[in-house]
Tab-separated table of C-alpha atoms in Angstrom:
chain	number	residue	atom	x	y	z
A	1451	UNK	CA	85.609	62.728	100.669
A	1452	UNK	CA	85.696	66.447	99.663
A	1453	UNK	CA	84.889	67.412	103.302
A	1454	UNK	CA	87.871	65.422	104.501
A	1455	UNK	CA	90.008	67.258	102.009
A	1456	UNK	CA	88.574	70.595	103.124
A	1457	UNK	CA	89.372	69.844	106.787
A	1458	UNK	CA	92.891	68.783	105.880
A	1459	UNK	CA	93.398	72.068	104.013
A	1460	UNK	CA	91.718	74.416	106.477
A	1461	UNK	CA	93.117	72.823	109.731
A	1462	UNK	CA	96.763	73.734	109.058
A	1463	UNK	CA	95.764	77.290	107.962
A	1464	UNK	CA	93.730	77.671	111.084
A	1465	UNK	CA	96.646	76.573	113.337
A	1466	UNK	CA	99.128	78.723	111.576
A	1467	UNK	CA	96.739	81.655	111.853
A	1468	UNK	CA	96.394	81.065	115.669
A	1469	UNK	CA	100.168	80.873	116.089
A	1470	UNK	CA	100.778	84.068	114.027
A	1471	UNK	CA	98.339	86.058	116.127
A	1472	UNK	CA	100.005	84.789	119.397
A	1473	UNK	CA	103.590	85.483	118.354
A	1474	UNK	CA	103.917	88.423	120.686
A	1475	UNK	CA	102.366	86.513	123.617
A	1476	UNK	CA	104.294	83.165	123.331
A	1477	UNK	CA	107.916	84.291	123.923
A	1478	UNK	CA	106.952	86.507	126.889
A	1479	UNK	CA	104.854	83.868	128.606
A	1480	UNK	CA	107.207	81.038	127.757
A	1481	UNK	CA	110.037	82.775	129.617
A	1482	UNK	CA	107.900	82.822	132.708
A	1483	UNK	CA	107.092	79.173	132.567
A	1484	UNK	CA	110.057	77.960	134.656
A	1485	UNK	CA	110.241	80.906	137.029
A	1486	UNK	CA	106.465	81.385	137.857
A	1487	UNK	CA	104.416	78.751	136.058
A	1488	UNK	CA	102.020	78.553	138.949
A	1489	UNK	CA	101.140	82.208	138.498
A	1490	UNK	CA	100.520	81.708	134.758
A	1491	UNK	CA	98.206	78.820	135.451
A	1492	UNK	CA	96.471	80.911	138.035
A	1493	UNK	CA	95.882	83.638	135.465
A	1494	UNK	CA	94.358	81.092	133.100
A	1495	UNK	CA	92.080	79.798	135.891
A	1496	UNK	CA	91.131	83.313	136.787
A	1497	UNK	CA	90.149	84.095	133.214
A	1498	UNK	CA	87.911	80.948	133.240
A	1499	UNK	CA	86.202	82.032	136.398
A	1500	UNK	CA	85.598	85.539	135.061
A	1501	UNK	CA	84.010	84.082	131.950
A	1502	UNK	CA	81.755	81.861	134.115
A	1503	UNK	CA	80.802	84.880	136.363
A	1504	UNK	CA	80.037	86.999	133.277
A	1505	UNK	CA	77.796	84.314	131.837
A	1506	UNK	CA	75.960	84.055	135.186
A	1507	UNK	CA	75.528	87.877	135.471
A	1508	UNK	CA	74.065	87.946	131.917
A	1509	UNK	CA	71.735	85.072	132.704
A	1510	UNK	CA	70.423	87.035	135.734
A	1511	UNK	CA	70.305	90.329	133.771
A	1512	UNK	CA	72.730	91.959	136.078
A	1513	UNK	CA	75.546	92.590	133.469
A	1514	UNK	CA	75.882	95.925	131.769
A	1515	UNK	CA	77.633	96.305	128.390
A	1516	UNK	CA	80.122	99.239	128.312
A	1517	UNK	CA	78.828	101.960	125.973
A	1518	UNK	CA	81.788	101.646	123.716
A	1519	UNK	CA	81.237	97.900	123.192
A	1520	UNK	CA	77.760	98.185	121.684
A	1521	UNK	CA	76.892	99.623	118.191
A	1522	UNK	CA	73.530	101.311	118.595
A	1523	UNK	CA	71.475	100.427	115.468
A	1524	UNK	CA	69.740	103.434	113.812
A	1525	UNK	CA	66.823	101.993	111.919
A	1526	UNK	CA	66.721	105.174	109.723
A	1527	UNK	CA	70.391	104.735	108.776
A	1528	UNK	CA	71.808	103.887	105.349
A	1529	UNK	CA	72.229	100.165	106.270
A	1530	UNK	CA	68.541	99.314	105.635
A	1531	UNK	CA	67.352	98.474	102.189
A	1532	UNK	CA	64.003	99.556	100.916
A	1533	UNK	CA	61.081	97.108	101.103
A	1534	UNK	CA	61.771	95.392	104.442
A	1535	UNK	CA	58.353	94.872	105.859
A	1536	UNK	CA	56.765	96.197	109.080
A	1537	UNK	CA	59.064	99.055	109.947
A	1538	UNK	CA	56.206	100.771	111.747
A	1539	UNK	CA	55.690	97.674	113.925
A	1540	UNK	CA	59.089	97.592	115.591
A	1541	UNK	CA	59.175	97.705	119.419
A	1542	UNK	CA	62.072	97.306	121.819
A	1543	UNK	CA	63.220	96.577	125.358
A	1544	UNK	CA	66.611	96.610	127.112
A	1545	UNK	CA	68.774	93.724	128.140
A	1546	UNK	CA	72.126	94.383	129.841
A	1547	UNK	CA	72.142	97.939	128.538
A	1548	UNK	CA	71.490	96.985	124.816
A	1549	UNK	CA	68.306	97.384	122.901
A	1550	UNK	CA	66.596	94.270	121.729
A	1551	UNK	CA	64.010	94.816	119.002
A	1552	UNK	CA	61.094	92.754	117.705
A	1553	UNK	CA	58.313	92.921	115.187
A	1554	UNK	CA	54.814	93.067	116.845
A	1555	UNK	CA	51.791	92.551	114.556
A	1556	UNK	CA	48.205	92.692	115.836
A	1557	UNK	CA	45.344	91.408	113.723
A	1558	UNK	CA	42.568	93.786	112.811
A	1559	UNK	CA	39.024	93.207	114.084
A	1560	UNK	CA	38.123	91.486	110.906
A	1561	UNK	CA	41.611	90.142	110.294
A	1562	UNK	CA	40.914	86.419	110.677
A	1563	UNK	CA	40.465	84.698	107.316
A	1564	UNK	CA	37.468	82.797	108.619
A	1565	UNK	CA	35.804	85.810	109.935
A	1566	UNK	CA	35.975	84.626	113.560
A	1567	UNK	CA	36.512	87.247	116.214
A	1568	UNK	CA	37.524	84.701	118.904
A	1569	UNK	CA	40.930	85.360	120.449
A	1570	UNK	CA	43.642	83.141	118.992
A	1571	UNK	CA	46.901	82.150	120.572
A	1572	UNK	CA	49.830	84.638	120.166
A	1573	UNK	CA	52.781	83.231	118.266
A	1574	UNK	CA	56.441	84.044	118.954
A	1575	UNK	CA	59.102	83.456	116.267
A	1576	UNK	CA	62.886	82.990	117.042
A	1577	UNK	CA	65.430	82.963	114.300
A	1578	UNK	CA	68.668	81.048	114.238
A	1579	UNK	CA	72.238	82.038	113.399
A	1580	UNK	CA	72.843	83.864	110.110
A	1581	UNK	CA	69.192	84.959	110.121
A	1582	UNK	CA	66.909	87.546	111.682
A	1583	UNK	CA	63.192	88.345	111.998
A	1584	UNK	CA	62.991	88.997	108.278
A	1585	UNK	CA	63.117	85.288	107.534
A	1586	UNK	CA	59.645	84.829	109.010
A	1587	UNK	CA	57.838	87.356	106.806
A	1588	UNK	CA	56.100	84.868	104.506
A	1589	UNK	CA	54.849	82.656	107.408
A	1590	UNK	CA	53.778	85.700	109.412
A	1591	UNK	CA	51.730	87.200	106.625
A	1592	UNK	CA	49.628	84.060	106.464
A	1593	UNK	CA	49.142	83.667	110.184
A	1594	UNK	CA	48.252	87.380	110.653
A	1595	UNK	CA	45.358	86.813	108.225
A	1596	UNK	CA	44.108	84.015	110.513
A	1597	UNK	CA	43.841	86.383	113.473
A	1598	UNK	CA	46.988	85.726	115.455
A	1599	UNK	CA	49.009	88.290	117.366
A	1600	UNK	CA	52.677	87.819	116.212
A	1601	UNK	CA	56.062	88.575	117.601
A	1602	UNK	CA	59.383	88.034	115.783
A	1603	UNK	CA	62.430	88.672	118.021
A	1604	UNK	CA	65.872	89.666	116.943
A	1605	UNK	CA	68.722	88.519	119.227
A	1606	UNK	CA	71.348	90.914	120.283
A	1607	UNK	CA	73.920	91.119	117.540
A	1608	UNK	CA	71.312	90.291	114.872
A	1609	UNK	CA	68.759	92.026	112.680
A	1610	UNK	CA	67.145	95.131	114.140
A	1611	UNK	CA	68.798	94.726	117.578
A	1612	UNK	CA	71.887	96.539	118.846
A	1613	UNK	CA	75.307	94.944	117.996
A	1614	UNK	CA	77.746	94.079	120.847
A	1615	UNK	CA	81.220	94.217	119.198
A	1616	UNK	CA	83.326	92.222	121.710
A	1617	UNK	CA	82.917	88.573	120.963
A	1618	UNK	CA	84.187	87.587	124.408
A	1619	UNK	CA	81.242	89.460	125.963
A	1620	UNK	CA	78.636	87.391	124.182
A	1621	UNK	CA	77.485	84.314	126.026
A	1622	UNK	CA	74.750	81.759	125.406
A	1623	UNK	CA	73.259	82.823	128.700
A	1624	UNK	CA	72.728	86.423	127.410
A	1625	UNK	CA	70.350	85.000	124.864
A	1626	UNK	CA	68.483	83.032	127.534
A	1627	UNK	CA	68.045	86.239	129.529
A	1628	UNK	CA	66.855	87.936	126.408
A	1629	UNK	CA	64.029	85.473	125.917
A	1630	UNK	CA	63.138	85.643	129.670
A	1631	UNK	CA	63.042	89.414	129.513
A	1632	UNK	CA	60.942	89.365	126.376
A	1633	UNK	CA	58.351	87.038	127.822
A	1634	UNK	CA	58.100	89.308	130.868
A	1635	UNK	CA	58.088	92.504	128.802
A	1636	UNK	CA	55.068	91.505	126.669
A	1637	UNK	CA	53.440	89.472	129.432
A	1638	UNK	CA	53.080	86.388	127.299
A	1639	UNK	CA	50.533	83.791	128.261
A	1640	UNK	CA	49.286	80.660	126.511
A	1641	UNK	CA	51.404	81.366	123.412
A	1642	UNK	CA	52.927	79.226	120.696
A	1643	UNK	CA	56.763	79.286	120.349
A	1644	UNK	CA	58.264	78.786	116.914
A	1645	UNK	CA	62.072	78.539	116.670
A	1646	UNK	CA	64.631	77.815	114.060
A	1647	UNK	CA	68.259	76.502	114.402
A	1648	UNK	CA	69.965	78.176	117.389
A	1649	UNK	CA	66.620	79.849	118.214
A	1650	UNK	CA	65.349	76.394	119.117
A	1651	UNK	CA	68.441	75.654	121.269
A	1652	UNK	CA	67.871	78.877	123.136
A	1653	UNK	CA	64.138	78.146	123.512
A	1654	UNK	CA	64.822	74.678	124.970
A	1655	UNK	CA	67.278	76.069	127.369
A	1656	UNK	CA	65.039	78.925	128.463
A	1657	UNK	CA	61.837	77.082	129.015
A	1658	UNK	CA	62.982	75.773	132.439
A	1659	UNK	CA	63.162	79.387	133.729
A	1660	UNK	CA	59.705	80.488	132.452
A	1661	UNK	CA	56.272	80.197	134.018
A	1662	UNK	CA	54.541	77.067	132.699
A	1663	UNK	CA	51.635	79.205	131.494
A	1664	UNK	CA	53.886	81.237	129.071
A	1665	UNK	CA	53.730	78.722	126.229
A	1666	UNK	CA	51.247	76.035	125.314
A	1667	UNK	CA	52.962	74.785	122.174
A	1668	UNK	CA	56.475	74.504	120.783
A	1669	UNK	CA	57.540	74.211	117.063
A	1670	UNK	CA	61.170	73.347	116.521
A	1671	UNK	CA	62.346	73.726	112.935
A	1672	UNK	CA	65.758	72.371	111.921
A	1673	UNK	CA	66.927	72.820	115.476
A	1674	UNK	CA	68.892	71.066	118.126
A	1675	UNK	CA	69.875	70.926	121.862
A	1676	UNK	CA	73.242	72.189	123.037
A	1677	UNK	CA	75.356	70.015	120.761
A	1678	UNK	CA	77.069	66.721	121.461
A	1679	UNK	CA	79.383	65.444	118.711
A	1680	UNK	CA	78.639	61.733	119.316
A	1681	UNK	CA	74.993	62.331	118.319
A	1682	UNK	CA	75.821	63.199	114.736
A	1683	UNK	CA	77.157	61.192	111.821
A	1684	UNK	CA	80.625	61.559	110.666
A	1685	UNK	CA	79.198	63.131	107.464
A	1686	UNK	CA	77.547	65.869	109.568
A	1687	UNK	CA	80.552	66.160	111.898
A	1688	UNK	CA	82.887	66.910	109.058
A	1689	UNK	CA	80.528	69.473	107.598
A	1690	UNK	CA	80.434	71.270	111.025
A	1691	UNK	CA	84.259	71.019	111.224
A	1692	UNK	CA	84.519	72.711	107.787
A	1693	UNK	CA	82.067	75.307	108.908
A	1694	UNK	CA	84.002	75.979	112.117
A	1695	UNK	CA	87.408	76.238	110.463
A	1696	UNK	CA	86.108	78.301	107.609
A	1697	UNK	CA	84.436	80.874	109.823
A	1698	UNK	CA	87.540	80.939	112.065
A	1699	UNK	CA	89.883	81.510	109.209
A	1700	UNK	CA	87.770	84.169	107.638
A	1701	UNK	CA	87.077	85.699	111.102
A	1702	UNK	CA	83.923	87.591	110.377
A	1703	UNK	CA	84.736	88.428	106.721
A	1704	UNK	CA	82.217	85.845	105.320
A	1705	UNK	CA	79.239	87.952	104.160
A	1706	UNK	CA	75.693	86.983	105.093
A	1707	UNK	CA	74.791	87.005	101.411
A	1708	UNK	CA	77.426	84.378	100.606
A	1709	UNK	CA	76.316	82.177	103.498
A	1710	UNK	CA	72.653	82.582	102.538
A	1711	UNK	CA	73.323	81.481	98.943
A	1712	UNK	CA	75.380	78.522	100.185
A	1713	UNK	CA	72.651	77.355	102.548
A	1714	UNK	CA	69.676	78.183	100.337
A	1715	UNK	CA	70.786	78.278	96.695
A	1716	UNK	CA	67.344	79.210	95.324
A	1717	UNK	CA	66.970	82.377	97.388
A	1718	UNK	CA	66.318	85.558	95.410
A	1719	UNK	CA	68.726	88.454	94.987
A	1720	UNK	CA	66.302	90.709	96.781
A	1721	UNK	CA	66.123	88.337	99.779
A	1722	UNK	CA	69.913	87.909	99.797
A	1723	UNK	CA	70.243	91.684	99.964
A	1724	UNK	CA	67.817	91.782	102.882
A	1725	UNK	CA	69.652	89.018	104.799
A	1726	UNK	CA	72.760	91.134	104.516
A	1727	UNK	CA	71.097	94.373	105.447
A	1728	UNK	CA	71.684	94.343	109.287
A	1729	UNK	CA	75.482	94.392	108.685
A	1730	UNK	CA	75.723	96.498	105.550
A	1731	UNK	CA	78.369	99.171	105.834
A	1732	UNK	CA	79.104	98.223	109.461
A	1733	UNK	CA	82.439	97.188	110.958
A	1734	UNK	CA	83.260	93.396	110.917
A	1735	UNK	CA	83.058	93.450	114.697
A	1736	UNK	CA	79.254	93.851	114.545
A	1737	UNK	CA	79.036	90.280	113.286
A	1738	UNK	CA	80.507	88.995	116.614
A	1739	UNK	CA	77.314	87.203	117.732
A	1740	UNK	CA	76.971	85.371	114.414
A	1741	UNK	CA	80.681	84.373	114.632
A	1742	UNK	CA	80.302	83.235	118.243
A	1743	UNK	CA	77.419	80.935	117.309
A	1744	UNK	CA	79.487	79.482	114.438
A	1745	UNK	CA	82.304	78.536	116.842
A	1746	UNK	CA	79.859	76.434	118.911
A	1747	UNK	CA	79.539	73.680	116.309
A	1748	UNK	CA	79.581	70.247	117.941
A	1749	UNK	CA	83.304	69.640	117.543
A	1750	UNK	CA	84.590	69.027	121.065
A	1751	UNK	CA	83.513	65.966	123.068
A	1752	UNK	CA	82.464	66.513	126.673
A	1753	UNK	CA	85.278	64.428	128.023
A	1754	UNK	CA	87.799	66.837	126.414
A	1755	UNK	CA	86.053	69.855	127.852
A	1756	UNK	CA	85.833	68.419	131.355
A	1757	UNK	CA	88.836	66.068	131.479
A	1758	UNK	CA	91.676	67.036	129.172
A	1759	UNK	CA	90.992	70.768	129.683
A	1760	UNK	CA	91.430	70.383	133.400
A	1761	UNK	CA	94.907	68.909	133.241
A	1762	UNK	CA	97.950	70.950	134.262
A	1763	UNK	CA	99.427	70.494	130.749
A	1764	UNK	CA	96.398	72.026	129.059
A	1765	UNK	CA	96.187	74.888	131.530
A	1766	UNK	CA	99.853	75.600	130.839
A	1767	UNK	CA	99.120	75.763	127.128
A	1768	UNK	CA	96.378	78.309	127.829
A	1769	UNK	CA	98.835	80.309	129.970
A	1770	UNK	CA	101.503	80.414	127.383
A	1771	UNK	CA	99.246	81.200	124.439
A	1772	UNK	CA	97.138	83.579	126.430
A	1773	UNK	CA	93.901	82.756	128.241
A	1774	UNK	CA	91.793	85.093	126.146
A	1775	UNK	CA	92.617	83.111	123.059
A	1776	UNK	CA	90.740	80.147	124.546
A	1777	UNK	CA	87.444	82.135	125.044
A	1778	UNK	CA	85.480	80.009	122.550
A	1779	UNK	CA	86.656	76.803	124.393
A	1780	UNK	CA	85.520	78.332	127.649
A	1781	UNK	CA	82.174	79.021	126.161
A	1782	UNK	CA	81.867	75.515	124.867
A	1783	UNK	CA	82.705	74.188	128.294
A	1784	UNK	CA	79.922	76.266	129.850
A	1785	UNK	CA	77.581	75.185	127.015
A	1786	UNK	CA	78.309	71.523	127.888
A	1787	UNK	CA	77.141	72.180	131.471
A	1788	UNK	CA	74.069	73.918	130.118
A	1789	UNK	CA	73.411	70.863	127.981
A	1790	UNK	CA	73.367	68.619	131.116
A	1791	UNK	CA	70.924	70.959	132.847
A	1792	UNK	CA	68.596	71.202	129.880
A	1793	UNK	CA	68.461	67.474	129.168
A	1794	UNK	CA	67.884	66.667	132.803
A	1795	UNK	CA	64.996	69.161	132.864
A	1796	UNK	CA	63.387	67.590	129.816
A	1797	UNK	CA	63.913	64.146	131.339
A	1798	UNK	CA	62.034	65.270	134.447
A	1799	UNK	CA	59.360	66.594	132.174
A	1800	UNK	CA	58.964	63.292	130.502
A	1801	UNK	CA	58.634	61.487	133.826
A	1802	UNK	CA	56.269	64.102	135.323
A	1803	UNK	CA	54.133	64.242	132.239
A	1804	UNK	CA	53.120	60.613	132.738
A	1805	UNK	CA	50.892	61.884	135.543
A	1806	UNK	CA	49.743	65.071	133.787
A	1807	UNK	CA	46.616	65.456	131.888
A	1808	UNK	CA	47.078	65.954	128.079
A	1809	UNK	CA	46.024	69.593	128.342
A	1810	UNK	CA	48.802	70.432	130.814
A	1811	UNK	CA	51.753	69.376	128.558
A	1812	UNK	CA	53.807	71.626	126.357
A	1813	UNK	CA	52.906	69.922	123.061
A	1814	UNK	CA	55.819	69.946	120.646
A	1815	UNK	CA	56.268	69.646	116.897
A	1816	UNK	CA	59.740	68.738	115.530
A	1817	UNK	CA	60.051	69.463	111.778
A	1818	UNK	CA	63.243	69.234	109.556
A	1819	UNK	CA	63.938	70.036	106.053
A	1820	UNK	CA	65.014	66.744	104.430
A	1821	UNK	CA	67.506	68.650	102.258
A	1822	UNK	CA	69.237	70.359	105.144
A	1823	UNK	CA	72.953	69.497	105.033
A	1824	UNK	CA	73.757	71.040	108.434
A	1825	UNK	CA	71.528	69.714	111.202
A	1826	UNK	CA	69.259	66.965	109.848
A	1827	UNK	CA	70.934	64.417	112.129
A	1828	UNK	CA	69.372	66.146	115.207
A	1829	UNK	CA	65.705	65.345	114.419
A	1830	UNK	CA	65.674	61.991	116.225
A	1831	UNK	CA	67.730	63.386	119.082
A	1832	UNK	CA	65.150	66.164	119.735
A	1833	UNK	CA	62.281	63.689	119.571
A	1834	UNK	CA	64.035	61.304	122.045
A	1835	UNK	CA	64.958	64.121	124.540
A	1836	UNK	CA	61.606	65.955	124.395
A	1837	UNK	CA	59.798	62.633	124.736
A	1838	UNK	CA	57.135	61.176	122.432
A	1839	UNK	CA	54.477	61.769	125.094
A	1840	UNK	CA	55.124	65.517	124.644
A	1841	UNK	CA	54.993	65.378	120.914
A	1842	UNK	CA	51.723	66.110	119.116
A	1843	UNK	CA	49.767	62.903	118.527
A	1844	UNK	CA	49.684	63.571	114.743
A	1845	UNK	CA	53.484	63.669	114.490
A	1846	UNK	CA	54.927	61.590	117.417
A	1847	UNK	CA	58.196	60.925	115.491
A	1848	UNK	CA	58.610	64.409	114.097
A	1849	UNK	CA	58.151	65.497	110.515
A	1850	UNK	CA	60.361	65.383	107.484
A	1851	UNK	CA	59.687	68.285	105.019
A	1852	UNK	CA	60.803	66.732	101.667
A	1853	UNK	CA	60.814	69.970	99.664
A	1854	UNK	CA	62.763	72.042	102.188
A	1855	UNK	CA	66.417	72.643	103.129
A	1856	UNK	CA	67.895	74.614	105.988
A	1857	UNK	CA	65.269	77.411	105.638
A	1858	UNK	CA	61.842	75.762	105.359
A	1859	UNK	CA	60.181	79.148	106.013
A	1860	UNK	CA	61.699	80.307	102.753
A	1861	UNK	CA	61.231	77.172	100.790
A	1862	UNK	CA	57.716	76.149	101.813
A	1863	UNK	CA	56.095	78.963	103.829
A	1864	UNK	CA	52.578	77.815	103.267
A	1865	UNK	CA	53.326	74.390	104.726
A	1866	UNK	CA	55.086	75.927	107.739
A	1867	UNK	CA	52.153	78.237	108.388
A	1868	UNK	CA	49.753	75.359	108.186
A	1869	UNK	CA	51.881	73.306	110.576
A	1870	UNK	CA	51.893	76.122	113.128
A	1871	UNK	CA	48.132	76.754	112.610
A	1872	UNK	CA	47.369	73.046	113.249
A	1873	UNK	CA	49.154	73.254	116.653
A	1874	UNK	CA	47.326	76.365	117.599
């Protein structure tokens, strides 16, 4: 009931905020409705096409961020707190003119706990929204001792990587290209991919573009596919609605530390400080990627994005209010198309895998913290879409982690490390 109250309070505030910000645009455009409404609608359609072209260019790695739209992160700057591990193990590559950074750890010759010198599978870690590579530190420490080569990537706009400051310039396709470029940069082969939250969504969407030899196993932790609102309960839907409205109203002013405490109440003050470190003393605009992800919560049904949104009346609203103000909706429409592509790919994988030998499949583990209030409804959805034949035989229905919430790698790092090690 409290979530319904929260939506009822936040929704009017959000609408008033939208109207206030558009006051200068509405009178000017409204006067043009009668005289040249076709031109206004044409401008709205042009903006949509430009957004789609930008997304495609970023997917292909052909886009280039203007220099004044990216904050170059200086790792020796004041923003970094003492004690963040593995500074000397940071490497980088470039995507669309911005630097993407990642942690790269190599085991020593006698680094394996069991004394074995045999080569073990490399492991790649992908964080979700409101996180960065720091969140994997406890799990990585344990797996490094077992002799694995480890990589922990920071998406553009997060962690150690550069920060694009224009939210409209950040697309889901940019992150797909980032993972493609990373795999090519480090020449990954026969690796294990471990992904949390939005990191898993990006992983599932990127795998269709990668060589089949890149990864041999996939671990999805509290993750999901490009979201569909009908797949979640009303309880979860309302929570996402509150999350969307709250982030929209605060518009980047919600600190990472506040969010970390909300999602993981038992996190230490030191860790809260480290979660906030990538944005400390930086302009609010550097949080654009985190805010962009937050606006992609599953709140808009596909029929609205592809039906109502295509009507003349809706396009007129876009024209009067200003097409740029519908950027998040355009991104959701593109994401719904991405959702269809990804699900059809995994459906083909399920059908083709019936004829494959067991060793040729991308074996998958789906694990969810039972105490996660945000995305726990997606566990069964992931298992169904990936297909039980592609799940590991020791967890064909996925795994509930009873002592974990949204951040299992913080709550039960030993269990997560053992889970990954078992797949390896």
